[in-house]
mmCIF file of C-alpha atoms and ligand atoms in Angstrom:
data_model
loop_
_atom_site.group_PDB
_atom_site.id
_atom_site.type_symbol
_atom_site.label_atom_id
_atom_site.label_comp_id
_atom_site.label_asym_id
_atom_site.label_seq_id
_atom_site.Cartn_x
_atom_site.Cartn_y
_atom_site.Cartn_z
ATOM 1 C CA UNK R 556 23.721 22.210 -35.510
ATOM 2 C CA UNK R 557 23.631 21.193 -31.822
ATOM 3 C CA UNK R 558 24.874 17.697 -31.080
ATOM 4 C CA UNK R 559 22.620 14.818 -30.055
ATOM 5 C CA UNK R 560 23.655 12.680 -27.065
ATOM 6 C CA UNK R 561 23.363 8.908 -26.906
ATOM 7 C CA UNK R 562 23.247 7.329 -23.451
ATOM 8 C CA UNK R 563 23.128 3.544 -23.553
ATOM 9 C CA UNK R 564 22.619 1.197 -20.660
ATOM 10 C CA UNK R 565 20.954 -1.894 -19.370
ATOM 11 C CA UNK R 566 18.702 0.292 -17.207
ATOM 12 C CA UNK R 567 17.774 -2.702 -15.064
ATOM 13 C CA UNK R 568 16.203 -0.534 -13.643
ATOM 14 C CA UNK R 569 16.888 3.087 -14.605
ATOM 15 C CA UNK R 570 17.706 5.258 -11.565
ATOM 16 C CA UNK R 571 18.660 8.781 -10.513
ATOM 17 C CA UNK R 572 22.378 8.052 -11.107
ATOM 18 C CA UNK R 573 21.612 7.672 -14.835
ATOM 19 C CA UNK R 574 19.032 10.456 -14.958
ATOM 20 C CA UNK R 575 20.976 13.108 -13.076
ATOM 21 C CA UNK R 576 24.213 12.463 -15.018
ATOM 22 C CA UNK R 577 22.378 12.523 -18.347
ATOM 23 C CA UNK R 578 20.702 15.776 -17.350
ATOM 24 C CA UNK R 579 24.001 17.364 -16.275
ATOM 25 C CA UNK R 580 25.664 16.389 -19.574
ATOM 26 C CA UNK R 581 22.638 17.701 -21.505
ATOM 27 C CA UNK R 582 22.874 21.054 -19.747
ATOM 28 C CA UNK R 583 26.663 21.440 -19.653
ATOM 29 C CA UNK R 584 27.107 20.645 -23.360
ATOM 30 C CA UNK R 585 23.839 22.309 -24.427
ATOM 31 C CA UNK R 586 22.860 19.269 -26.448
ATOM 32 C CA UNK R 587 19.799 19.138 -28.682
ATOM 33 C CA UNK R 588 18.544 16.071 -26.793
ATOM 34 C CA UNK R 589 19.845 12.856 -25.281
ATOM 35 C CA UNK R 590 18.552 9.526 -26.546
ATOM 36 C CA UNK R 591 18.376 6.997 -23.722
ATOM 37 C CA UNK R 592 18.982 3.621 -25.407
ATOM 38 C CA UNK R 593 18.172 0.489 -23.394
ATOM 39 C CA UNK R 594 20.101 -2.507 -24.702
ATOM 40 C CA UNK R 595 18.385 -5.763 -25.567
ATOM 41 C CA UNK R 596 21.312 -8.091 -24.845
ATOM 42 C CA UNK R 597 24.289 -6.385 -23.195
ATOM 43 C CA UNK R 598 27.550 -7.762 -24.701
ATOM 44 C CA UNK R 599 29.625 -7.131 -21.553
ATOM 45 C CA UNK R 600 27.581 -8.387 -18.639
ATOM 46 C CA UNK R 601 25.165 -11.003 -17.351
ATOM 47 C CA UNK R 602 21.646 -11.037 -18.709
ATOM 48 C CA UNK R 603 19.282 -8.453 -17.246
ATOM 49 C CA UNK R 604 16.735 -9.444 -14.628
ATOM 50 C CA UNK R 605 13.665 -8.286 -16.593
ATOM 51 C CA UNK R 606 12.684 -8.239 -20.283
ATOM 52 C CA UNK R 607 13.926 -5.468 -22.589
ATOM 53 C CA UNK R 608 10.358 -4.268 -23.163
ATOM 54 C CA UNK R 609 9.781 -3.907 -19.438
ATOM 55 C CA UNK R 610 13.096 -2.064 -18.927
ATOM 56 C CA UNK R 611 12.098 0.312 -21.742
ATOM 57 C CA UNK R 612 8.709 0.848 -20.070
ATOM 58 C CA UNK R 613 10.542 1.873 -16.879
ATOM 59 C CA UNK R 614 12.742 4.289 -18.859
ATOM 60 C CA UNK R 615 9.647 5.814 -20.525
ATOM 61 C CA UNK R 616 8.036 6.285 -17.106
ATOM 62 C CA UNK R 617 11.188 7.913 -15.730
ATOM 63 C CA UNK R 618 11.328 10.354 -18.664
ATOM 64 C CA UNK R 619 7.692 11.458 -18.541
ATOM 65 C CA UNK R 620 6.997 15.184 -18.456
ATOM 66 C CA UNK R 621 10.128 16.507 -20.216
ATOM 67 C CA UNK R 622 11.620 16.429 -23.696
ATOM 68 C CA UNK R 623 15.390 16.764 -23.149
ATOM 69 C CA UNK R 624 15.929 13.053 -22.486
ATOM 70 C CA UNK R 625 14.037 10.696 -24.801
ATOM 71 C CA UNK R 626 13.596 6.936 -25.049
ATOM 72 C CA UNK R 627 15.123 5.289 -28.138
ATOM 73 C CA UNK R 628 14.153 1.635 -28.567
ATOM 74 C CA UNK R 629 16.248 0.775 -31.643
ATOM 75 C CA UNK R 630 18.337 -1.859 -29.816
ATOM 76 C CA UNK R 631 15.193 -3.685 -28.699
ATOM 77 C CA UNK R 632 14.021 -4.344 -32.234
ATOM 78 C CA UNK R 633 17.426 -5.585 -33.447
ATOM 79 C CA UNK R 634 18.415 -9.262 -33.296
ATOM 80 C CA UNK R 635 21.588 -10.398 -31.546
ATOM 81 C CA UNK R 636 23.898 -8.602 -29.096
ATOM 82 C CA UNK R 637 23.493 -4.850 -28.697
ATOM 83 C CA UNK R 638 26.762 -3.565 -30.157
ATOM 84 C CA UNK R 639 27.119 0.194 -29.793
ATOM 85 C CA UNK R 640 28.790 0.481 -33.197
ATOM 86 C CA UNK R 641 25.620 -0.924 -34.851
ATOM 87 C CA UNK R 642 23.472 1.499 -32.875
ATOM 88 C CA UNK R 643 25.563 4.442 -34.048
ATOM 89 C CA UNK R 644 25.380 3.257 -37.673
ATOM 90 C CA UNK R 645 21.609 3.011 -37.340
ATOM 91 C CA UNK R 646 21.450 6.518 -35.829
ATOM 92 C CA UNK R 647 23.583 7.823 -38.689
ATOM 93 C CA UNK R 648 21.047 6.357 -41.130
ATOM 94 C CA UNK R 649 18.316 8.281 -39.308
ATOM 95 C CA UNK R 650 20.149 11.576 -38.645
ATOM 96 C CA UNK R 651 22.541 11.722 -41.597
ATOM 97 C CA UNK R 652 26.320 12.159 -41.461
ATOM 98 C CA UNK R 653 26.403 15.904 -40.676
ATOM 99 C CA UNK R 654 24.632 15.873 -37.306
ATOM 100 C CA UNK R 655 27.145 15.863 -34.442
ATOM 101 C CA UNK R 656 26.568 12.876 -32.155
ATOM 102 C CA UNK R 657 28.010 12.349 -28.665
ATOM 103 C CA UNK R 658 28.221 8.856 -27.247
ATOM 104 C CA UNK R 659 28.029 9.332 -23.469
ATOM 105 C CA UNK R 660 29.765 6.712 -21.331
ATOM 106 C CA UNK R 661 30.770 6.337 -17.694
ATOM 107 C CA UNK R 662 34.517 6.473 -17.039
ATOM 108 C CA UNK R 663 34.590 2.755 -16.095
ATOM 109 C CA UNK R 664 33.054 1.874 -19.441
ATOM 110 C CA UNK R 665 35.478 4.195 -21.227
ATOM 111 C CA UNK R 666 38.583 2.587 -19.718
ATOM 112 C CA UNK R 667 37.356 -0.774 -21.063
ATOM 113 C CA UNK R 668 36.588 0.667 -24.505
ATOM 114 C CA UNK R 669 39.194 -1.520 -26.214
ATOM 115 C CA UNK R 670 37.022 -4.567 -25.394
ATOM 116 C CA UNK R 671 34.066 -3.101 -27.341
ATOM 117 C CA UNK R 672 33.188 -4.524 -30.742
ATOM 118 C CA UNK R 673 35.018 -2.534 -33.477
ATOM 119 C CA UNK R 674 35.876 0.198 -30.969
ATOM 120 C CA UNK R 675 38.029 2.424 -33.252
ATOM 121 C CA UNK R 676 34.993 2.823 -35.533
ATOM 122 C CA UNK R 677 33.089 4.506 -32.695
ATOM 123 C CA UNK R 678 35.163 7.663 -33.264
ATOM 124 C CA UNK R 679 34.274 7.719 -36.952
ATOM 125 C CA UNK R 680 30.599 7.709 -36.017
ATOM 126 C CA UNK R 681 30.431 9.933 -32.913
ATOM 127 C CA UNK R 682 32.325 11.914 -30.307
ATOM 128 C CA UNK R 683 32.806 10.130 -27.012
ATOM 129 C CA UNK R 684 31.850 12.061 -23.869
ATOM 130 C CA UNK R 685 33.250 10.488 -20.713
ATOM 131 C CA UNK R 686 31.258 11.174 -17.543
ATOM 132 C CA UNK R 687 33.744 11.689 -14.760
ATOM 133 C CA UNK R 688 32.500 11.323 -11.198
ATOM 134 C CA UNK R 689 34.564 12.913 -8.397
ATOM 135 C CA UNK R 690 36.708 10.238 -6.790
ATOM 136 C CA UNK R 691 36.789 8.036 -9.884
ATOM 137 C CA UNK R 692 40.333 7.529 -11.112
ATOM 138 C CA UNK R 693 41.445 8.269 -14.673
ATOM 139 C CA UNK R 694 43.261 5.091 -15.665
ATOM 140 C CA UNK R 695 43.946 4.727 -19.344
ATOM 141 C CA UNK R 696 46.839 2.243 -19.585
ATOM 142 C CA UNK R 697 49.933 4.152 -20.786
ATOM 143 C CA UNK R 698 51.101 2.978 -24.203
ATOM 144 C CA UNK R 699 47.729 1.386 -25.062
ATOM 145 C CA UNK R 700 45.791 2.019 -28.266
ATOM 146 C CA UNK R 701 43.185 3.793 -26.142
ATOM 147 C CA UNK R 702 45.860 6.110 -24.681
ATOM 148 C CA UNK R 703 46.903 6.985 -28.246
ATOM 149 C CA UNK R 704 43.267 7.707 -29.155
ATOM 150 C CA UNK R 705 42.930 9.995 -26.119
ATOM 151 C CA UNK R 706 46.172 11.765 -27.018
ATOM 152 C CA UNK R 707 44.995 12.382 -30.588
ATOM 153 C CA UNK R 708 41.331 13.137 -29.959
ATOM 154 C CA UNK R 709 40.813 14.723 -26.544
ATOM 155 C CA UNK R 710 39.487 18.272 -26.505
ATOM 156 C CA UNK R 711 38.681 20.553 -23.577
ATOM 157 C CA UNK R 712 36.495 22.801 -25.718
ATOM 158 C CA UNK R 713 32.872 21.674 -25.562
ATOM 159 C CA UNK R 714 31.923 23.795 -28.586
ATOM 160 C CA UNK R 715 34.179 21.572 -30.716
ATOM 161 C CA UNK R 716 31.581 18.824 -30.205
ATOM 162 C CA UNK R 717 29.004 20.863 -32.129
ATOM 163 C CA UNK R 718 31.343 21.836 -34.963
ATOM 164 C CA UNK R 719 32.275 18.343 -36.170
ATOM 165 C CA UNK R 720 30.018 15.303 -36.523
ATOM 166 C CA UNK R 721 32.380 12.869 -34.746
ATOM 167 C CA UNK R 722 35.925 12.147 -33.603
ATOM 168 C CA UNK R 723 36.598 13.986 -30.317
ATOM 169 C CA UNK R 724 36.915 12.725 -26.766
ATOM 170 C CA UNK R 725 35.607 15.070 -24.085
ATOM 171 C CA UNK R 726 35.531 14.579 -20.308
ATOM 172 C CA UNK R 727 32.504 15.986 -18.505
ATOM 173 C CA UNK R 728 32.373 16.142 -14.708
ATOM 174 C CA UNK R 729 29.058 14.949 -13.250
ATOM 175 C CA UNK R 730 27.772 14.706 -9.676
ATOM 176 C CA UNK R 731 28.731 11.376 -8.128
ATOM 177 C CA UNK R 732 25.495 9.782 -6.965
ATOM 178 C CA UNK R 733 26.387 6.452 -5.482
ATOM 179 C CA UNK R 734 23.359 4.583 -6.852
ATOM 180 C CA UNK R 735 23.455 1.405 -8.927
ATOM 181 C CA UNK R 736 20.827 -0.818 -10.495
ATOM 182 C CA UNK R 737 22.328 -3.834 -8.717
ATOM 183 C CA UNK R 738 21.885 -2.066 -5.373
ATOM 184 C CA UNK R 739 18.209 -1.430 -6.220
ATOM 185 C CA UNK R 740 17.641 -5.060 -7.276
ATOM 186 C CA UNK R 741 19.288 -6.343 -4.072
ATOM 187 C CA UNK R 742 17.205 -4.017 -1.955
ATOM 188 C CA UNK R 743 13.923 -5.158 -3.564
ATOM 189 C CA UNK R 744 14.943 -8.803 -3.093
ATOM 190 C CA UNK R 745 15.339 -8.087 0.600
ATOM 191 C CA UNK R 746 11.769 -6.746 0.625
ATOM 192 C CA UNK R 747 12.753 -3.069 0.874
ATOM 193 C CA UNK R 748 11.489 -0.200 -1.303
ATOM 194 C CA UNK R 749 13.949 1.709 -3.520
ATOM 195 C CA UNK R 750 12.385 4.973 -2.374
ATOM 196 C CA UNK R 751 14.198 8.120 -3.631
ATOM 197 C CA UNK R 752 16.786 6.123 -5.640
ATOM 198 C CA UNK R 753 14.617 6.214 -8.766
ATOM 199 C CA UNK R 754 11.479 8.210 -9.717
ATOM 200 C CA UNK R 755 8.198 7.263 -8.078
ATOM 201 C CA UNK R 756 6.656 6.271 -11.443
ATOM 202 C CA UNK R 757 9.424 3.672 -11.846
ATOM 203 C CA UNK R 758 8.824 2.316 -8.334
ATOM 204 C CA UNK R 759 5.090 2.130 -9.057
ATOM 205 C CA UNK R 760 5.686 0.009 -12.185
ATOM 206 C CA UNK R 761 8.187 -2.234 -10.378
ATOM 207 C CA UNK R 762 5.575 -2.835 -7.669
ATOM 208 C CA UNK R 763 2.708 -3.275 -10.162
ATOM 209 C CA UNK R 764 4.558 -5.937 -12.162
ATOM 210 C CA UNK R 765 6.325 -7.508 -9.184
ATOM 211 C CA UNK R 766 9.759 -6.970 -10.753
ATOM 212 C CA UNK R 767 13.121 -7.939 -9.190
ATOM 213 C CA UNK R 768 11.532 -10.083 -6.483
HETATM 214 P P1 ATP T 297 24.342 -2.479 -12.595
HETATM 215 O O1 ATP T 297 24.398 -2.053 -11.156
HETATM 216 O O2 ATP T 297 23.268 -3.486 -12.880
HETATM 217 O O3 ATP T 297 25.684 -2.881 -13.151
HETATM 218 P P2 ATP T 297 24.246 0.336 -13.450
HETATM 219 O O4 ATP T 297 23.509 1.020 -12.350
HETATM 220 O O5 ATP T 297 25.734 0.520 -13.494
HETATM 221 O O6 ATP T 297 23.864 -1.208 -13.473
HETATM 222 P P3 ATP T 297 23.923 0.506 -16.349
HETATM 223 O O7 ATP T 297 22.624 0.430 -17.045
HETATM 224 O O8 ATP T 297 24.831 -0.656 -16.466
HETATM 225 O O9 ATP T 297 23.587 0.813 -14.803
HETATM 226 O O10 ATP T 297 24.685 1.839 -16.718
HETATM 227 C C1 ATP T 297 24.517 2.538 -17.913
HETATM 228 C C2 ATP T 297 25.451 3.732 -17.934
HETATM 229 O O11 ATP T 297 25.179 4.587 -16.830
HETATM 230 C C3 ATP T 297 26.946 3.377 -17.818
HETATM 231 O O12 ATP T 297 27.654 4.222 -18.710
HETATM 232 C C4 ATP T 297 27.291 3.705 -16.389
HETATM 233 O O13 ATP T 297 28.651 4.098 -16.251
HETATM 234 C C5 ATP T 297 26.350 4.855 -16.076
HETATM 235 N N1 ATP T 297 25.971 4.900 -14.652
HETATM 236 C C6 ATP T 297 25.500 3.901 -13.891
HETATM 237 N N2 ATP T 297 25.267 4.315 -12.631
HETATM 238 C C7 ATP T 297 25.596 5.614 -12.604
HETATM 239 C C8 ATP T 297 25.599 6.632 -11.565
HETATM 240 N N3 ATP T 297 25.223 6.386 -10.317
HETATM 241 N N4 ATP T 297 26.005 7.868 -11.910
HETATM 242 C C9 ATP T 297 26.416 8.136 -13.181
HETATM 243 N N5 ATP T 297 26.441 7.235 -14.186
HETATM 244 C C10 ATP T 297 26.041 6.001 -13.904
#
């Protein structure tokens, strides 16, 4: 059974940095699909600039015309902070315990994994795929609980991700596109257009609804 990817984010707004990395992981690991999961209330950062429903609408627009990356709105309909562990439990209820699942995170997010709610449980529920962008440093603190998890769980064999439902750590290189949602928001506030940083359909919706002004 091919693994399913889970790519969470604030997506405020979604951009080509997210889309291209997700696509590269999808292709490199030959995943069944990747669920793009916008969070309702991010636990680790300031509140997003636009409503969760609107951010999801932008994700849906960005994903139009293909089926590899899909929108998953389960965090939007759940009360309280969007803890990844709860999202994985909910996905397990939908997909069962045999389907391999890969939680896809940026390397910055991975190095802060010990601050995530019930982080050791993540490995019981899914594999963790770390997107490594050229130039980004690998900095797991030596002697930390995360370093021990890496030591015990890291694999360099991508097929291993399809043979077990959860438990491995795998590092996947992705193209470093230096695009961020904060850069796009700042640019729009200055009255500029985020042309070619995110798909045209996303720009059209941002303009239509007057977002990030
Ligand atoms: P902000 O600028 O508002 O902090 P962001 O652009 O980093 O937002 P998020 O929604 O916070 O976007 O990111 C979701 C996930 O996408 C994270 O795992 C993050 O590491 C990853 N990500 C963000 N930007 C890029 C990029 N340019 N290339 C690859 N991955 C990215």
